[in-house]
């Protein structure tokens, strides 16, 4: 599955425990990453500063559902049940 353009759910719903440039304490769940553009594109994509967890994420229907709204719900639920 290819990422949906303008989705950004993976940059909002999950937490990131490692430091990120501009977010030295990581990113809490449900908080928009500071590197997510207004078009919901990652400003760190392809750069060495991009966190390993972000590099390793692969879009999949199981976690992304059939829409951006579904992805936010599924990823948010996964965040809660694994916290």
Short mmCIF file of N, CA, C and O in Angstrom, two decimals:
data_model
loop_
_atom_site.label_atom_id
_atom_site.label_comp_id
_atom_site.label_asym_id
_atom_site.label_seq_id
_atom_site.Cartn_x
_atom_site.Cartn_y
_atom_site.Cartn_z
N UNK A 1 0.85 -1.18 0.00
CA UNK A 1 0.00 0.00 0.00
C UNK A 1 0.89 1.24 0.00
O UNK A 1 1.87 1.31 0.73
N UNK A 2 0.54 2.21 -0.81
CA UNK A 2 1.24 3.50 -0.82
C UNK A 2 0.58 4.43 0.20
O UNK A 2 -0.62 4.34 0.44
N UNK A 3 1.38 5.31 0.78
CA UNK A 3 0.81 6.32 1.69
C UNK A 3 -0.17 7.19 0.91
O UNK A 3 0.06 7.49 -0.26
N UNK A 4 -1.24 7.59 1.59
CA UNK A 4 -2.19 8.52 0.98
C UNK A 4 -1.62 9.93 1.10
O UNK A 4 -1.25 10.37 2.20
N UNK A 5 -1.55 10.62 0.00
CA UNK A 5 -1.06 12.00 0.02
C UNK A 5 -1.95 12.84 0.93
O UNK A 5 -3.17 12.74 0.88
N UNK A 6 -1.31 13.60 1.80
CA UNK A 6 -2.06 14.50 2.68
C UNK A 6 -2.68 13.83 3.88
O UNK A 6 -3.50 14.44 4.56
N UNK A 7 -2.32 12.58 4.19
CA UNK A 7 -2.91 11.88 5.33
C UNK A 7 -2.28 12.38 6.65
O UNK A 7 -2.94 13.02 7.44
N UNK A 8 -1.03 12.06 6.88
CA UNK A 8 -0.32 12.52 8.07
C UNK A 8 -0.70 11.84 9.37
O UNK A 8 -0.20 12.22 10.43
N UNK A 9 -1.57 10.84 9.32
CA UNK A 9 -2.02 10.18 10.56
C UNK A 9 -0.87 9.60 11.36
O UNK A 9 -0.86 9.67 12.59
N UNK A 10 0.13 9.05 10.68
CA UNK A 10 1.27 8.44 11.37
C UNK A 10 2.16 9.49 12.03
O UNK A 10 3.02 9.17 12.84
N UNK A 11 1.96 10.76 11.68
CA UNK A 11 2.71 11.86 12.27
C UNK A 11 1.91 12.58 13.35
O UNK A 11 2.36 13.59 13.90
N UNK A 12 0.72 12.07 13.63
CA UNK A 12 -0.15 12.68 14.63
C UNK A 12 -0.52 11.66 15.72
O UNK A 12 -0.28 11.91 16.91
N UNK A 13 -1.10 10.55 15.34
CA UNK A 13 -1.68 9.61 16.31
C UNK A 13 -0.68 8.94 17.25
O UNK A 13 -0.89 8.94 18.46
N UNK A 14 0.40 8.35 16.75
CA UNK A 14 1.30 7.63 17.67
C UNK A 14 2.25 8.55 18.41
O UNK A 14 2.56 9.66 17.95
N UNK A 15 2.72 8.05 19.54
CA UNK A 15 3.79 8.75 20.26
C UNK A 15 5.13 8.34 19.65
O UNK A 15 5.24 7.29 19.03
N UNK A 16 6.13 9.19 19.85
CA UNK A 16 7.50 8.87 19.46
C UNK A 16 8.34 9.15 20.69
O UNK A 16 8.39 10.27 21.18
N UNK A 17 8.96 8.11 21.21
CA UNK A 17 9.69 8.26 22.48
C UNK A 17 11.09 8.81 22.30
O UNK A 17 11.67 9.34 23.24
N UNK A 18 11.65 8.71 21.11
CA UNK A 18 13.00 9.23 20.87
C UNK A 18 12.96 10.73 20.59
O UNK A 18 11.96 11.25 20.09
N UNK A 19 14.05 11.42 20.89
CA UNK A 19 14.11 12.84 20.57
C UNK A 19 14.01 13.07 19.06
O UNK A 19 14.48 12.27 18.26
N UNK A 20 13.37 14.16 18.71
CA UNK A 20 13.22 14.58 17.32
C UNK A 20 13.71 16.02 17.27
O UNK A 20 13.48 16.77 18.22
N UNK A 21 14.37 16.43 16.19
CA UNK A 21 14.74 17.85 16.11
C UNK A 21 13.51 18.73 16.36
O UNK A 21 12.45 18.52 15.76
N UNK A 22 13.62 19.63 17.29
CA UNK A 22 12.51 20.51 17.63
C UNK A 22 11.56 19.92 18.67
O UNK A 22 10.69 20.62 19.18
N UNK A 23 11.71 18.63 18.98
CA UNK A 23 10.90 17.96 20.00
C UNK A 23 11.84 17.06 20.81
O UNK A 23 11.83 15.84 20.66
N UNK A 24 12.69 17.66 21.64
CA UNK A 24 13.73 16.89 22.34
C UNK A 24 13.20 15.83 23.30
O UNK A 24 13.92 14.89 23.62
N UNK A 25 11.97 15.96 23.72
CA UNK A 25 11.36 14.96 24.61
C UNK A 25 10.56 13.92 23.83
O UNK A 25 9.86 13.11 24.41
N UNK A 26 10.64 13.96 22.51
CA UNK A 26 9.84 13.08 21.69
C UNK A 26 8.50 13.72 21.39
O UNK A 26 8.30 14.92 21.60
N UNK A 27 7.56 12.91 20.88
CA UNK A 27 6.25 13.43 20.50
C UNK A 27 5.16 12.64 21.20
O UNK A 27 5.08 11.43 21.07
N UNK A 28 4.30 13.31 21.96
CA UNK A 28 3.18 12.61 22.61
C UNK A 28 2.15 12.14 21.59
O UNK A 28 2.00 12.74 20.52
N UNK A 29 1.44 11.10 21.93
CA UNK A 29 0.35 10.60 21.09
C UNK A 29 -0.70 11.68 20.89
O UNK A 29 -1.00 12.44 21.81
N UNK A 30 -1.21 11.78 19.68
CA UNK A 30 -2.26 12.73 19.38
C UNK A 30 -1.79 14.14 19.12
O UNK A 30 -2.60 15.02 18.82
N UNK A 31 -0.49 14.37 19.20
CA UNK A 31 0.08 15.69 18.96
C UNK A 31 0.72 15.69 17.58
O UNK A 31 1.46 14.77 17.23
N UNK A 32 0.43 16.71 16.83
CA UNK A 32 0.99 16.84 15.48
C UNK A 32 2.50 17.07 15.58
O UNK A 32 2.96 17.94 16.32
N UNK A 33 3.28 16.31 14.83
CA UNK A 33 4.73 16.50 14.79
C UNK A 33 5.04 17.89 14.24
O UNK A 33 4.37 18.36 13.31
N UNK A 34 6.05 18.54 14.79
CA UNK A 34 6.41 19.88 14.34
C UNK A 34 6.93 19.88 12.90
O UNK A 34 6.99 20.93 12.27
N UNK A 35 7.28 18.72 12.38
CA UNK A 35 7.82 18.61 11.02
C UNK A 35 6.75 18.24 10.00
O UNK A 35 7.07 18.06 8.83
N UNK A 36 5.50 18.15 10.43
CA UNK A 36 4.41 17.84 9.51
C UNK A 36 3.91 19.15 8.92
O UNK A 36 3.45 20.04 9.64
N UNK A 37 4.01 19.28 7.61
CA UNK A 37 3.63 20.54 6.94
C UNK A 37 2.11 20.72 6.93
O UNK A 37 1.36 19.80 7.25
N UNK A 38 1.68 21.89 6.52
CA UNK A 38 0.24 22.15 6.41
C UNK A 38 -0.39 21.24 5.37
O UNK A 38 -1.60 21.00 5.41
N UNK A 39 0.40 20.71 4.44
CA UNK A 39 -0.07 19.75 3.44
C UNK A 39 0.06 18.32 3.93
O UNK A 39 -0.11 17.38 3.15
N UNK A 40 0.40 18.16 5.22
CA UNK A 40 0.60 16.84 5.85
C UNK A 40 1.70 16.03 5.19
O UNK A 40 1.59 14.83 4.97
N UNK A 41 2.80 16.71 4.89
CA UNK A 41 3.99 16.06 4.37
C UNK A 41 5.12 16.22 5.40
O UNK A 41 5.20 17.24 6.07
N UNK A 42 5.99 15.22 5.49
CA UNK A 42 7.08 15.24 6.45
C UNK A 42 8.25 16.06 5.92
O UNK A 42 8.81 15.75 4.87
N UNK A 43 8.63 17.10 6.68
CA UNK A 43 9.76 17.95 6.29
C UNK A 43 11.10 17.24 6.50
O UNK A 43 12.12 17.67 5.98
N UNK A 44 11.11 16.12 7.25
CA UNK A 44 12.34 15.37 7.48
C UNK A 44 12.48 14.17 6.56
O UNK A 44 13.48 13.46 6.63
N UNK A 45 11.50 13.94 5.69
CA UNK A 45 11.53 12.77 4.82
C UNK A 45 12.82 12.75 4.01
O UNK A 45 13.21 13.74 3.39
N UNK A 46 13.52 11.61 4.06
CA UNK A 46 14.77 11.44 3.32
C UNK A 46 15.99 12.05 3.97
O UNK A 46 17.08 11.96 3.42
N UNK A 47 15.83 12.66 5.15
CA UNK A 47 16.96 13.28 5.84
C UNK A 47 17.43 12.40 6.99
O UNK A 47 16.66 11.64 7.56
N UNK A 48 18.69 12.54 7.33
CA UNK A 48 19.29 11.73 8.40
C UNK A 48 18.63 11.99 9.76
O UNK A 48 18.62 11.11 10.62
N UNK A 49 18.05 13.17 9.96
CA UNK A 49 17.43 13.52 11.24
C UNK A 49 16.08 12.82 11.46
O UNK A 49 15.55 12.84 12.56
N UNK A 50 15.54 12.24 10.43
CA UNK A 50 14.23 11.57 10.55
C UNK A 50 14.37 10.39 11.51
O UNK A 50 15.26 9.55 11.36
N UNK A 51 13.50 10.30 12.53
CA UNK A 51 13.61 9.22 13.52
C UNK A 51 13.47 7.83 12.88
O UNK A 51 12.71 7.64 11.92
N UNK A 52 14.19 6.87 13.44
CA UNK A 52 14.17 5.49 12.92
C UNK A 52 12.75 4.92 12.90
O UNK A 52 12.39 4.19 11.97
N UNK A 53 11.95 5.26 13.90
CA UNK A 53 10.58 4.74 13.94
C UNK A 53 9.78 5.24 12.74
O UNK A 53 8.94 4.52 12.20
N UNK A 54 10.05 6.44 12.31
CA UNK A 54 9.36 7.00 11.15
C UNK A 54 9.87 6.36 9.85
O UNK A 54 9.07 6.03 8.97
N UNK A 55 11.17 6.17 9.77
CA UNK A 55 11.76 5.54 8.59
C UNK A 55 11.20 4.12 8.43
O UNK A 55 10.90 3.68 7.33
N UNK A 56 11.02 3.42 9.55
CA UNK A 56 10.57 2.04 9.52
C UNK A 56 9.08 1.85 9.29
O UNK A 56 8.63 0.75 8.97
N UNK A 57 8.29 2.91 9.44
CA UNK A 57 6.84 2.77 9.28
C UNK A 57 6.49 2.52 7.82
O UNK A 57 6.98 3.17 6.92
N UNK A 58 5.62 1.53 7.61
CA UNK A 58 5.14 1.21 6.27
C UNK A 58 3.62 1.27 6.26
O UNK A 58 2.98 0.66 7.11
N UNK A 59 3.08 2.00 5.32
CA UNK A 59 1.62 2.07 5.19
C UNK A 59 1.07 0.68 4.90
O UNK A 59 1.63 -0.07 4.11
N UNK A 60 0.01 0.34 5.59
CA UNK A 60 -0.63 -0.95 5.42
C UNK A 60 -2.11 -0.78 5.75
O UNK A 60 -2.46 -0.04 6.67
N UNK A 61 -2.96 -1.45 5.03
CA UNK A 61 -4.40 -1.31 5.25
C UNK A 61 -4.80 -1.66 6.68
O UNK A 61 -5.74 -1.09 7.22
N UNK A 62 -4.04 -2.56 7.32
CA UNK A 62 -4.35 -2.95 8.70
C UNK A 62 -4.24 -1.77 9.66
O UNK A 62 -4.96 -1.71 10.65
N UNK A 63 -3.31 -0.86 9.42
CA UNK A 63 -3.14 0.28 10.32
C UNK A 63 -3.61 1.60 9.72
O UNK A 63 -3.86 2.55 10.45
N UNK A 64 -3.74 1.65 8.41
CA UNK A 64 -4.14 2.89 7.74
C UNK A 64 -5.61 2.91 7.35
O UNK A 64 -6.13 3.97 7.01
N UNK A 65 -6.26 1.76 7.36
CA UNK A 65 -7.67 1.72 6.99
C UNK A 65 -7.90 2.19 5.57
O UNK A 65 -7.02 2.10 4.72
N UNK A 66 -9.08 2.73 5.34
CA UNK A 66 -9.44 3.15 3.98
C UNK A 66 -9.52 4.67 3.82
O UNK A 66 -9.94 5.17 2.79
N UNK A 67 -9.10 5.41 4.86
CA UNK A 67 -9.12 6.87 4.79
C UNK A 67 -8.19 7.44 5.86
O UNK A 67 -7.77 6.72 6.77
N UNK A 68 -7.91 8.72 5.75
CA UNK A 68 -7.09 9.38 6.77
C UNK A 68 -7.77 9.32 8.13
O UNK A 68 -7.11 9.13 9.16
N UNK A 69 -9.08 9.48 8.14
CA UNK A 69 -9.84 9.42 9.41
C UNK A 69 -9.73 8.03 10.03
O UNK A 69 -9.57 7.90 11.25
N UNK A 70 -9.81 7.00 9.20
CA UNK A 70 -9.65 5.63 9.70
C UNK A 70 -8.26 5.43 10.28
O UNK A 70 -8.09 4.81 11.33
N UNK A 71 -7.26 5.96 9.59
CA UNK A 71 -5.88 5.81 10.05
C UNK A 71 -5.69 6.46 11.42
O UNK A 71 -5.06 5.88 12.30
N UNK A 72 -6.25 7.64 11.61
CA UNK A 72 -6.15 8.32 12.91
C UNK A 72 -6.79 7.45 13.99
O UNK A 72 -6.24 7.27 15.08
N UNK A 73 -7.98 6.90 13.71
CA UNK A 73 -8.68 6.06 14.68
C UNK A 73 -7.89 4.78 15.00
O UNK A 73 -7.70 4.44 16.16
N UNK A 74 -7.43 4.08 13.96
CA UNK A 74 -6.72 2.82 14.16
C UNK A 74 -5.40 3.05 14.87
O UNK A 74 -5.08 2.35 15.85
N UNK A 75 -4.62 4.00 14.40
CA UNK A 75 -3.32 4.27 15.03
C UNK A 75 -3.50 4.78 16.46
O UNK A 75 -2.71 4.44 17.34
N UNK A 76 -4.53 5.57 16.69
CA UNK A 76 -4.82 6.03 18.06
C UNK A 76 -5.19 4.88 18.97
O UNK A 76 -4.74 4.81 20.12
N UNK A 77 -6.00 3.96 18.45
CA UNK A 77 -6.39 2.78 19.24
C UNK A 77 -5.16 1.92 19.53
O UNK A 77 -4.97 1.49 20.68
N UNK A 78 -4.31 1.69 18.52
CA UNK A 78 -3.10 0.91 18.74
C UNK A 78 -2.20 1.56 19.78
O UNK A 78 -1.60 0.88 20.62
N UNK A 79 -2.11 2.88 19.74
CA UNK A 79 -1.31 3.60 20.74
C UNK A 79 -1.85 3.35 22.15
O UNK A 79 -1.10 3.08 23.07
N UNK A 80 -3.18 3.42 22.30
CA UNK A 80 -3.79 3.21 23.62
C UNK A 80 -3.59 1.79 24.14
O UNK A 80 -3.27 1.60 25.30
N UNK A 81 -3.81 0.80 23.29
CA UNK A 81 -3.73 -0.59 23.77
C UNK A 81 -2.29 -1.07 23.97
O UNK A 81 -2.10 -2.10 24.62
N UNK A 82 -1.33 -0.34 23.46
CA UNK A 82 0.08 -0.73 23.66
C UNK A 82 0.80 0.19 24.64
O UNK A 82 2.00 0.02 24.87
N UNK A 83 0.09 1.16 25.20
CA UNK A 83 0.74 2.12 26.12
C UNK A 83 1.15 1.44 27.41
O UNK A 83 0.57 0.51 27.87
#
